Short mmCIF file of C-alpha atoms in Angstrom, two decimals:
data_model
loop_
_atom_site.label_atom_id
_atom_site.label_comp_id
_atom_site.label_asym_id
_atom_site.label_seq_id
_atom_site.Cartn_x
_atom_site.Cartn_y
_atom_site.Cartn_z
CA MET A 1 -63.33 -35.68 -7.11
CA SER A 2 -59.52 -35.17 -7.41
CA GLU A 3 -59.82 -31.64 -6.03
CA TYR A 4 -60.79 -33.15 -2.67
CA GLU A 5 -57.57 -35.21 -2.39
CA LEU A 6 -59.41 -37.99 -0.58
CA PRO A 7 -56.33 -40.06 0.40
CA LEU A 8 -54.91 -37.00 2.17
CA VAL A 9 -58.30 -36.19 3.68
CA PHE A 10 -58.50 -39.58 5.36
CA PHE A 11 -54.80 -39.59 6.27
CA THR A 12 -54.94 -36.25 8.07
CA VAL A 13 -58.35 -36.73 9.71
CA PHE A 14 -57.72 -40.30 10.88
CA CYS A 15 -54.24 -39.61 12.27
CA GLN A 16 -55.45 -36.44 14.00
CA TRP A 17 -58.36 -38.41 15.41
CA ALA A 18 -55.93 -40.98 16.85
CA VAL A 19 -53.69 -38.30 18.35
CA GLY A 20 -56.62 -36.42 19.83
CA THR A 21 -57.88 -39.58 21.52
CA ILE A 22 -54.46 -40.23 23.04
CA VAL A 23 -54.41 -36.67 24.36
CA ALA A 24 -57.90 -37.15 25.82
CA ILE A 25 -56.90 -40.42 27.52
CA THR A 26 -53.78 -38.72 28.91
CA VAL A 27 -55.92 -35.92 30.34
CA LEU A 28 -58.26 -38.50 31.88
CA ILE A 29 -55.57 -40.54 33.62
CA LEU A 30 -53.85 -37.40 34.90
CA ALA A 31 -57.13 -36.04 36.27
CA GLN A 32 -58.38 -39.39 37.57
CA PRO A 33 -55.47 -41.80 38.27
CA SER A 34 -57.99 -44.38 39.57
CA TRP A 35 -58.73 -45.32 35.95
CA LEU A 36 -55.40 -47.16 35.90
CA SER A 37 -56.09 -49.18 39.06
CA ASP A 38 -59.68 -50.26 38.35
CA GLU A 39 -59.63 -53.28 36.02
CA LYS A 40 -62.98 -52.56 34.36
CA ARG A 41 -62.09 -48.96 33.66
CA LEU A 42 -58.60 -49.87 32.47
CA ASN A 43 -60.08 -52.38 30.02
CA VAL A 44 -62.10 -49.56 28.47
CA LEU A 45 -58.89 -47.63 27.86
CA ARG A 46 -57.18 -50.74 26.50
CA GLN A 47 -59.96 -51.24 23.96
CA LEU A 48 -59.60 -47.65 22.87
CA ALA A 49 -55.83 -48.06 22.62
CA LEU A 50 -56.24 -50.91 20.14
CA GLY A 51 -58.68 -48.83 18.11
CA ILE A 52 -56.25 -45.90 18.11
CA VAL A 53 -53.44 -48.08 16.76
CA ALA A 54 -55.70 -49.32 13.96
CA ILE A 55 -56.95 -45.84 13.05
CA ASN A 56 -53.46 -44.34 13.01
CA ILE A 57 -52.01 -47.13 10.88
CA LEU A 58 -54.99 -47.05 8.51
CA GLY A 59 -54.65 -43.30 8.06
CA SER A 60 -50.94 -43.63 7.35
CA VAL A 61 -51.49 -46.40 4.80
CA LEU A 62 -54.22 -44.45 3.03
CA SER A 63 -51.80 -41.56 2.56
CA LEU A 64 -49.81 -43.78 0.17
CA LEU A 65 -52.74 -43.79 -2.26
CA HIS A 66 -51.95 -40.14 -2.96
CA LEU A 67 -48.63 -41.13 -4.51
CA GLY A 68 -48.32 -41.93 -8.19
CA SER A 69 -46.04 -44.84 -7.25
CA PRO A 70 -46.72 -45.98 -3.66
CA THR A 71 -43.83 -48.45 -3.82
CA GLY A 72 -41.44 -45.53 -4.14
CA ALA A 73 -42.68 -43.88 -0.94
CA TYR A 74 -39.36 -44.55 0.78
CA ARG A 75 -37.76 -41.84 -1.37
CA ALA A 76 -39.84 -39.23 0.44
CA ILE A 77 -37.47 -39.31 3.41
CA LEU A 78 -34.47 -38.28 1.33
CA GLY A 79 -35.25 -34.58 1.62
CA ILE A 80 -35.47 -34.34 5.39
CA GLY A 81 -32.91 -31.56 5.47
CA HIS A 82 -35.05 -29.16 3.44
CA SER A 83 -38.49 -30.67 2.86
CA TRP A 84 -41.42 -30.48 5.28
CA LEU A 85 -43.03 -33.34 3.35
CA SER A 86 -40.06 -35.58 4.17
CA ARG A 87 -40.26 -34.49 7.79
CA GLU A 88 -43.97 -35.33 7.83
CA VAL A 89 -43.29 -38.84 6.54
CA ILE A 90 -40.69 -39.46 9.23
CA ALA A 91 -42.82 -37.82 11.94
CA PHE A 92 -45.75 -40.14 11.27
CA ALA A 93 -43.55 -43.21 10.89
CA LEU A 94 -42.16 -42.47 14.34
CA LEU A 95 -45.63 -41.69 15.64
CA ASN A 96 -46.90 -45.10 14.56
CA ALA A 97 -44.06 -46.75 16.49
CA VAL A 98 -44.73 -44.61 19.57
CA VAL A 99 -48.47 -45.36 19.45
CA VAL A 100 -47.87 -49.12 19.21
CA ILE A 101 -45.47 -48.98 22.19
CA TRP A 102 -47.95 -46.86 24.16
CA ALA A 103 -50.78 -49.33 23.50
CA ALA A 104 -48.57 -52.28 24.44
CA MET A 105 -47.72 -50.63 27.74
CA MET A 106 -51.40 -50.13 28.49
CA PHE A 107 -51.64 -53.93 28.54
CA ARG A 108 -48.26 -54.92 29.93
CA PHE A 109 -47.48 -52.35 32.62
CA ASN A 110 -50.86 -51.74 34.22
CA SER A 111 -49.21 -52.33 37.62
CA ASN A 112 -47.04 -49.24 37.06
CA PRO A 113 -49.47 -46.30 36.62
CA ARG A 114 -46.66 -43.75 36.75
CA LEU A 115 -44.94 -45.32 33.74
CA ILE A 116 -48.21 -45.37 31.79
CA ARG A 117 -48.78 -41.69 32.55
CA GLN A 118 -45.28 -40.81 31.40
CA VAL A 119 -45.57 -42.80 28.17
CA SER A 120 -49.01 -41.28 27.54
CA LEU A 121 -47.51 -37.79 27.89
CA LEU A 122 -44.75 -38.79 25.47
CA ALA A 123 -47.24 -40.18 22.95
CA SER A 124 -49.40 -37.05 23.24
CA GLY A 125 -46.40 -34.81 22.68
CA ALA A 126 -45.21 -36.84 19.70
CA GLY A 127 -48.72 -36.76 18.23
CA VAL A 128 -49.14 -33.01 18.56
CA ALA A 129 -45.67 -32.48 17.06
CA ALA A 130 -46.57 -34.69 14.09
CA ILE A 131 -49.79 -32.74 13.53
CA LEU A 132 -47.90 -29.43 13.53
CA VAL A 133 -45.32 -30.80 11.09
CA SER A 134 -48.17 -31.94 8.83
CA ALA A 135 -49.74 -28.48 9.00
CA GLN A 136 -46.40 -26.92 8.08
CA VAL A 137 -46.41 -28.85 4.80
CA TYR A 138 -49.35 -26.68 3.71
CA TYR A 139 -48.43 -23.49 5.54
CA GLN A 140 -45.14 -23.21 3.64
CA MET A 141 -47.01 -22.73 0.34
CA ALA A 142 -47.10 -18.94 0.34
CA SER A 143 -48.83 -18.82 -3.05
CA HIS A 144 -51.98 -20.33 -1.51
CA PRO A 145 -53.33 -17.95 1.17
CA LEU A 146 -55.96 -20.43 2.37
CA TRP A 147 -53.15 -22.75 3.46
CA HIS A 148 -50.48 -20.14 4.22
CA SER A 149 -52.14 -19.11 7.45
CA PRO A 150 -52.05 -20.07 11.15
CA LEU A 151 -55.62 -21.23 10.53
CA THR A 152 -54.13 -24.38 9.01
CA HIS A 153 -52.46 -25.31 12.29
CA LEU A 154 -55.57 -24.36 14.27
CA GLY A 155 -57.79 -26.42 11.98
CA PHE A 156 -55.66 -29.54 12.38
CA ILE A 157 -55.52 -29.18 16.16
CA ALA A 158 -59.28 -28.49 16.28
CA THR A 159 -59.99 -31.74 14.45
CA ALA A 160 -57.79 -33.69 16.87
CA LEU A 161 -59.43 -32.20 19.95
CA LEU A 162 -62.97 -32.49 18.67
CA LEU A 163 -62.73 -36.10 17.50
CA GLY A 164 -60.43 -37.28 20.29
CA PHE A 165 -62.36 -35.91 23.25
CA THR A 166 -65.66 -36.87 21.61
CA THR A 167 -64.46 -40.45 21.18
CA LEU A 168 -63.42 -40.79 24.81
CA GLY A 169 -66.47 -38.93 26.12
CA LEU A 170 -68.87 -41.13 24.17
CA ARG A 171 -67.08 -44.33 25.12
CA LEU A 172 -67.16 -43.47 28.81
CA SER A 173 -70.81 -42.48 28.55
CA VAL A 174 -71.60 -45.95 27.20
CA PHE A 175 -69.51 -47.42 30.02
CA ASN A 176 -71.47 -45.36 32.55
CA ALA A 177 -74.74 -46.64 31.14
CA ALA A 178 -73.59 -50.20 31.77
CA GLN A 179 -72.56 -49.49 35.37
CA ASN A 180 -75.99 -49.15 36.98
CA ASP A 181 -74.57 -49.60 40.46
CA ARG A 182 -71.97 -46.85 40.19
CA GLU A 183 -71.93 -43.09 40.19
CA ARG A 184 -72.30 -41.76 36.68
CA TRP A 185 -69.89 -38.95 35.95
CA LEU A 186 -67.17 -37.72 33.65
CA PRO A 187 -64.16 -35.53 34.43
CA VAL A 188 -65.12 -32.01 33.42
CA ALA A 189 -61.99 -31.88 31.23
CA LEU A 190 -63.58 -34.19 28.65
CA PRO A 191 -66.59 -32.06 27.59
CA THR A 192 -64.30 -29.03 27.97
CA GLY A 193 -61.95 -30.60 25.43
CA ILE A 194 -64.85 -31.01 23.00
CA LEU A 195 -65.79 -27.35 23.45
CA CYS A 196 -62.18 -26.29 22.85
CA GLY A 197 -62.27 -28.17 19.55
CA VAL A 198 -65.56 -26.49 18.63
CA VAL A 199 -64.23 -23.01 19.46
CA LEU A 200 -61.03 -23.52 17.47
CA LEU A 201 -63.02 -24.80 14.50
CA LEU A 202 -65.32 -21.77 14.71
CA VAL A 203 -62.26 -19.50 14.65
CA VAL A 204 -61.04 -21.28 11.52
CA ILE A 205 -64.40 -20.93 9.75
CA LEU A 206 -64.64 -17.24 10.64
CA GLY A 207 -61.07 -16.78 9.43
CA TYR A 208 -61.94 -18.34 6.08
CA SER A 209 -65.02 -16.11 5.79
CA ALA A 210 -62.71 -13.08 5.94
CA GLY A 211 -61.60 -14.14 2.45
CA PHE A 212 -64.71 -12.47 1.03
CA ASN A 213 -63.10 -9.13 1.89
CA GLN A 214 -59.96 -10.00 -0.09
CA GLN A 215 -59.11 -10.54 -3.72
CA GLY A 216 -57.45 -13.11 -5.91
CA LYS A 217 -56.88 -16.65 -4.70
CA MET A 218 -58.21 -16.09 -1.19
CA LEU A 219 -61.51 -14.79 -2.52
CA ALA A 220 -61.75 -17.74 -4.91
CA SER A 221 -61.02 -20.12 -2.03
CA ALA A 222 -63.69 -18.51 0.17
CA VAL A 223 -66.26 -18.82 -2.62
CA THR A 224 -65.41 -22.51 -3.06
CA VAL A 225 -65.46 -23.29 0.66
CA PHE A 226 -68.68 -21.46 1.55
CA GLY A 227 -70.42 -22.28 -1.71
CA SER A 228 -70.37 -26.00 -0.94
CA GLY A 229 -73.05 -27.90 0.93
CA LEU A 230 -70.24 -29.49 2.92
CA MET A 231 -69.91 -26.23 4.85
CA GLY A 232 -73.48 -26.56 6.07
CA TRP A 233 -72.78 -30.10 7.24
CA LEU A 234 -69.57 -28.96 8.94
CA ILE A 235 -71.47 -26.30 10.87
CA PHE A 236 -74.27 -28.66 11.88
CA GLY A 237 -72.29 -31.86 12.35
CA ALA A 238 -69.26 -30.37 14.11
CA LEU A 239 -70.15 -27.01 15.65
CA ILE A 240 -73.78 -27.53 16.63
CA THR A 241 -73.62 -31.26 17.39
CA GLY A 242 -70.29 -30.89 19.18
CA SER A 243 -71.57 -28.05 21.35
CA GLY A 244 -74.76 -29.91 22.17
CA LEU A 245 -72.86 -33.08 23.05
CA ALA A 246 -70.49 -31.20 25.35
CA ALA A 247 -73.41 -29.53 27.13
CA TYR A 248 -75.12 -32.91 27.56
CA LEU A 249 -71.99 -34.59 28.92
CA TYR A 250 -71.61 -31.86 31.52
CA GLN A 251 -75.07 -32.71 32.86
CA ARG A 252 -75.76 -36.41 32.28
CA PRO A 253 -72.91 -38.47 30.78
CA VAL A 254 -74.94 -41.60 30.00
CA LEU A 255 -75.66 -42.78 26.44
CA ASN A 256 -76.56 -46.07 24.82
CA VAL A 257 -74.39 -47.59 22.09
CA GLY A 258 -76.72 -46.65 19.23
CA VAL A 259 -76.93 -42.96 20.08
CA ALA A 260 -73.21 -42.75 20.83
CA GLY A 261 -72.38 -44.40 17.50
CA ALA A 262 -74.66 -42.04 15.57
CA LEU A 263 -73.11 -39.00 17.25
CA MET A 264 -69.59 -40.24 16.53
CA LEU A 265 -70.41 -40.81 12.85
CA THR A 266 -71.97 -37.35 12.62
CA LEU A 267 -68.91 -35.61 14.01
CA LEU A 268 -66.46 -37.76 12.03
CA SER A 269 -68.26 -37.20 8.73
CA ALA A 270 -68.46 -33.46 9.43
CA CYS A 271 -64.70 -33.30 10.06
CA ILE A 272 -64.06 -35.28 6.87
CA GLY A 273 -66.29 -32.86 4.97
CA GLY A 274 -64.43 -29.91 6.46
CA ARG A 275 -61.08 -31.36 5.41
CA MET A 276 -62.40 -31.93 1.89
CA LEU A 277 -63.17 -28.21 1.77
CA PHE A 278 -59.64 -27.47 2.99
CA TYR A 279 -58.22 -29.19 -0.07
CA ALA A 280 -60.91 -28.12 -2.54
CA GLY A 281 -60.42 -24.47 -1.60
CA VAL A 282 -57.00 -24.64 -3.22
CA MET A 283 -57.11 -27.61 -5.60
CA SER A 284 -60.20 -26.27 -7.39
CA GLN A 285 -58.00 -23.47 -8.72
CA TYR A 286 -55.53 -23.84 -11.58
CA PRO A 287 -52.59 -23.59 -11.89
CA TRP A 288 -51.95 -24.98 -8.43
CA PHE A 289 -48.24 -24.28 -8.05
#
């Protein structure tokens, strides 16, 4: 199982999930500022904020399991001048601080919607920057064509959008189901965000399939990625389920907790499977570096 690099799988997927959800919340409060003035709606966002903090911290902690000596992790920052890995460590340490501050402001400064919007934009920007720095860690490895491609950046952003907008869309659908006396709707930007994630992920998969027309390591990576049953689950759980969910949310954004939970687990497990393929496509080959 070492070829899947599971600590890094959960680190990247969980932190991207957290960032994507912050971006989705930011889009929501920019499109519908009333969410910050209605106490019931604001409480929904506060609950999500606490979950985001937990997911981001958990993902960061799990990344330490990849190290041979987790207690020596502090040494990773010593190469910030030349190492993208050091920059990634610092980027996510800062991101955790920003996310905690953002969540605290969701509770403390609800009477100042403008401040919350500004901090949400800051947290979204910091999150996207951290994701791109993380992608650069792999992109810099020119000897591994599967990673040394803009598809790496697109894949990381796709995961963030797909999981983040799905999380918010499902949570608001459950909220709508509980508000029988209110109009049931979602801002069109939320299902659109899910579709953007699906489209970007499709571009990544098609890009990997082009490896069958190449030779050497890229061909070996394509064989590994598409020869695994995880690819089938990625296509069904992320592309098909994500597209179907987006279409449903455009029409009738009301779901019960059980269905919403099952859909979230389906998409999350598909994204985890896809990230396992991302690592296996390179780590299944030897020598690695």
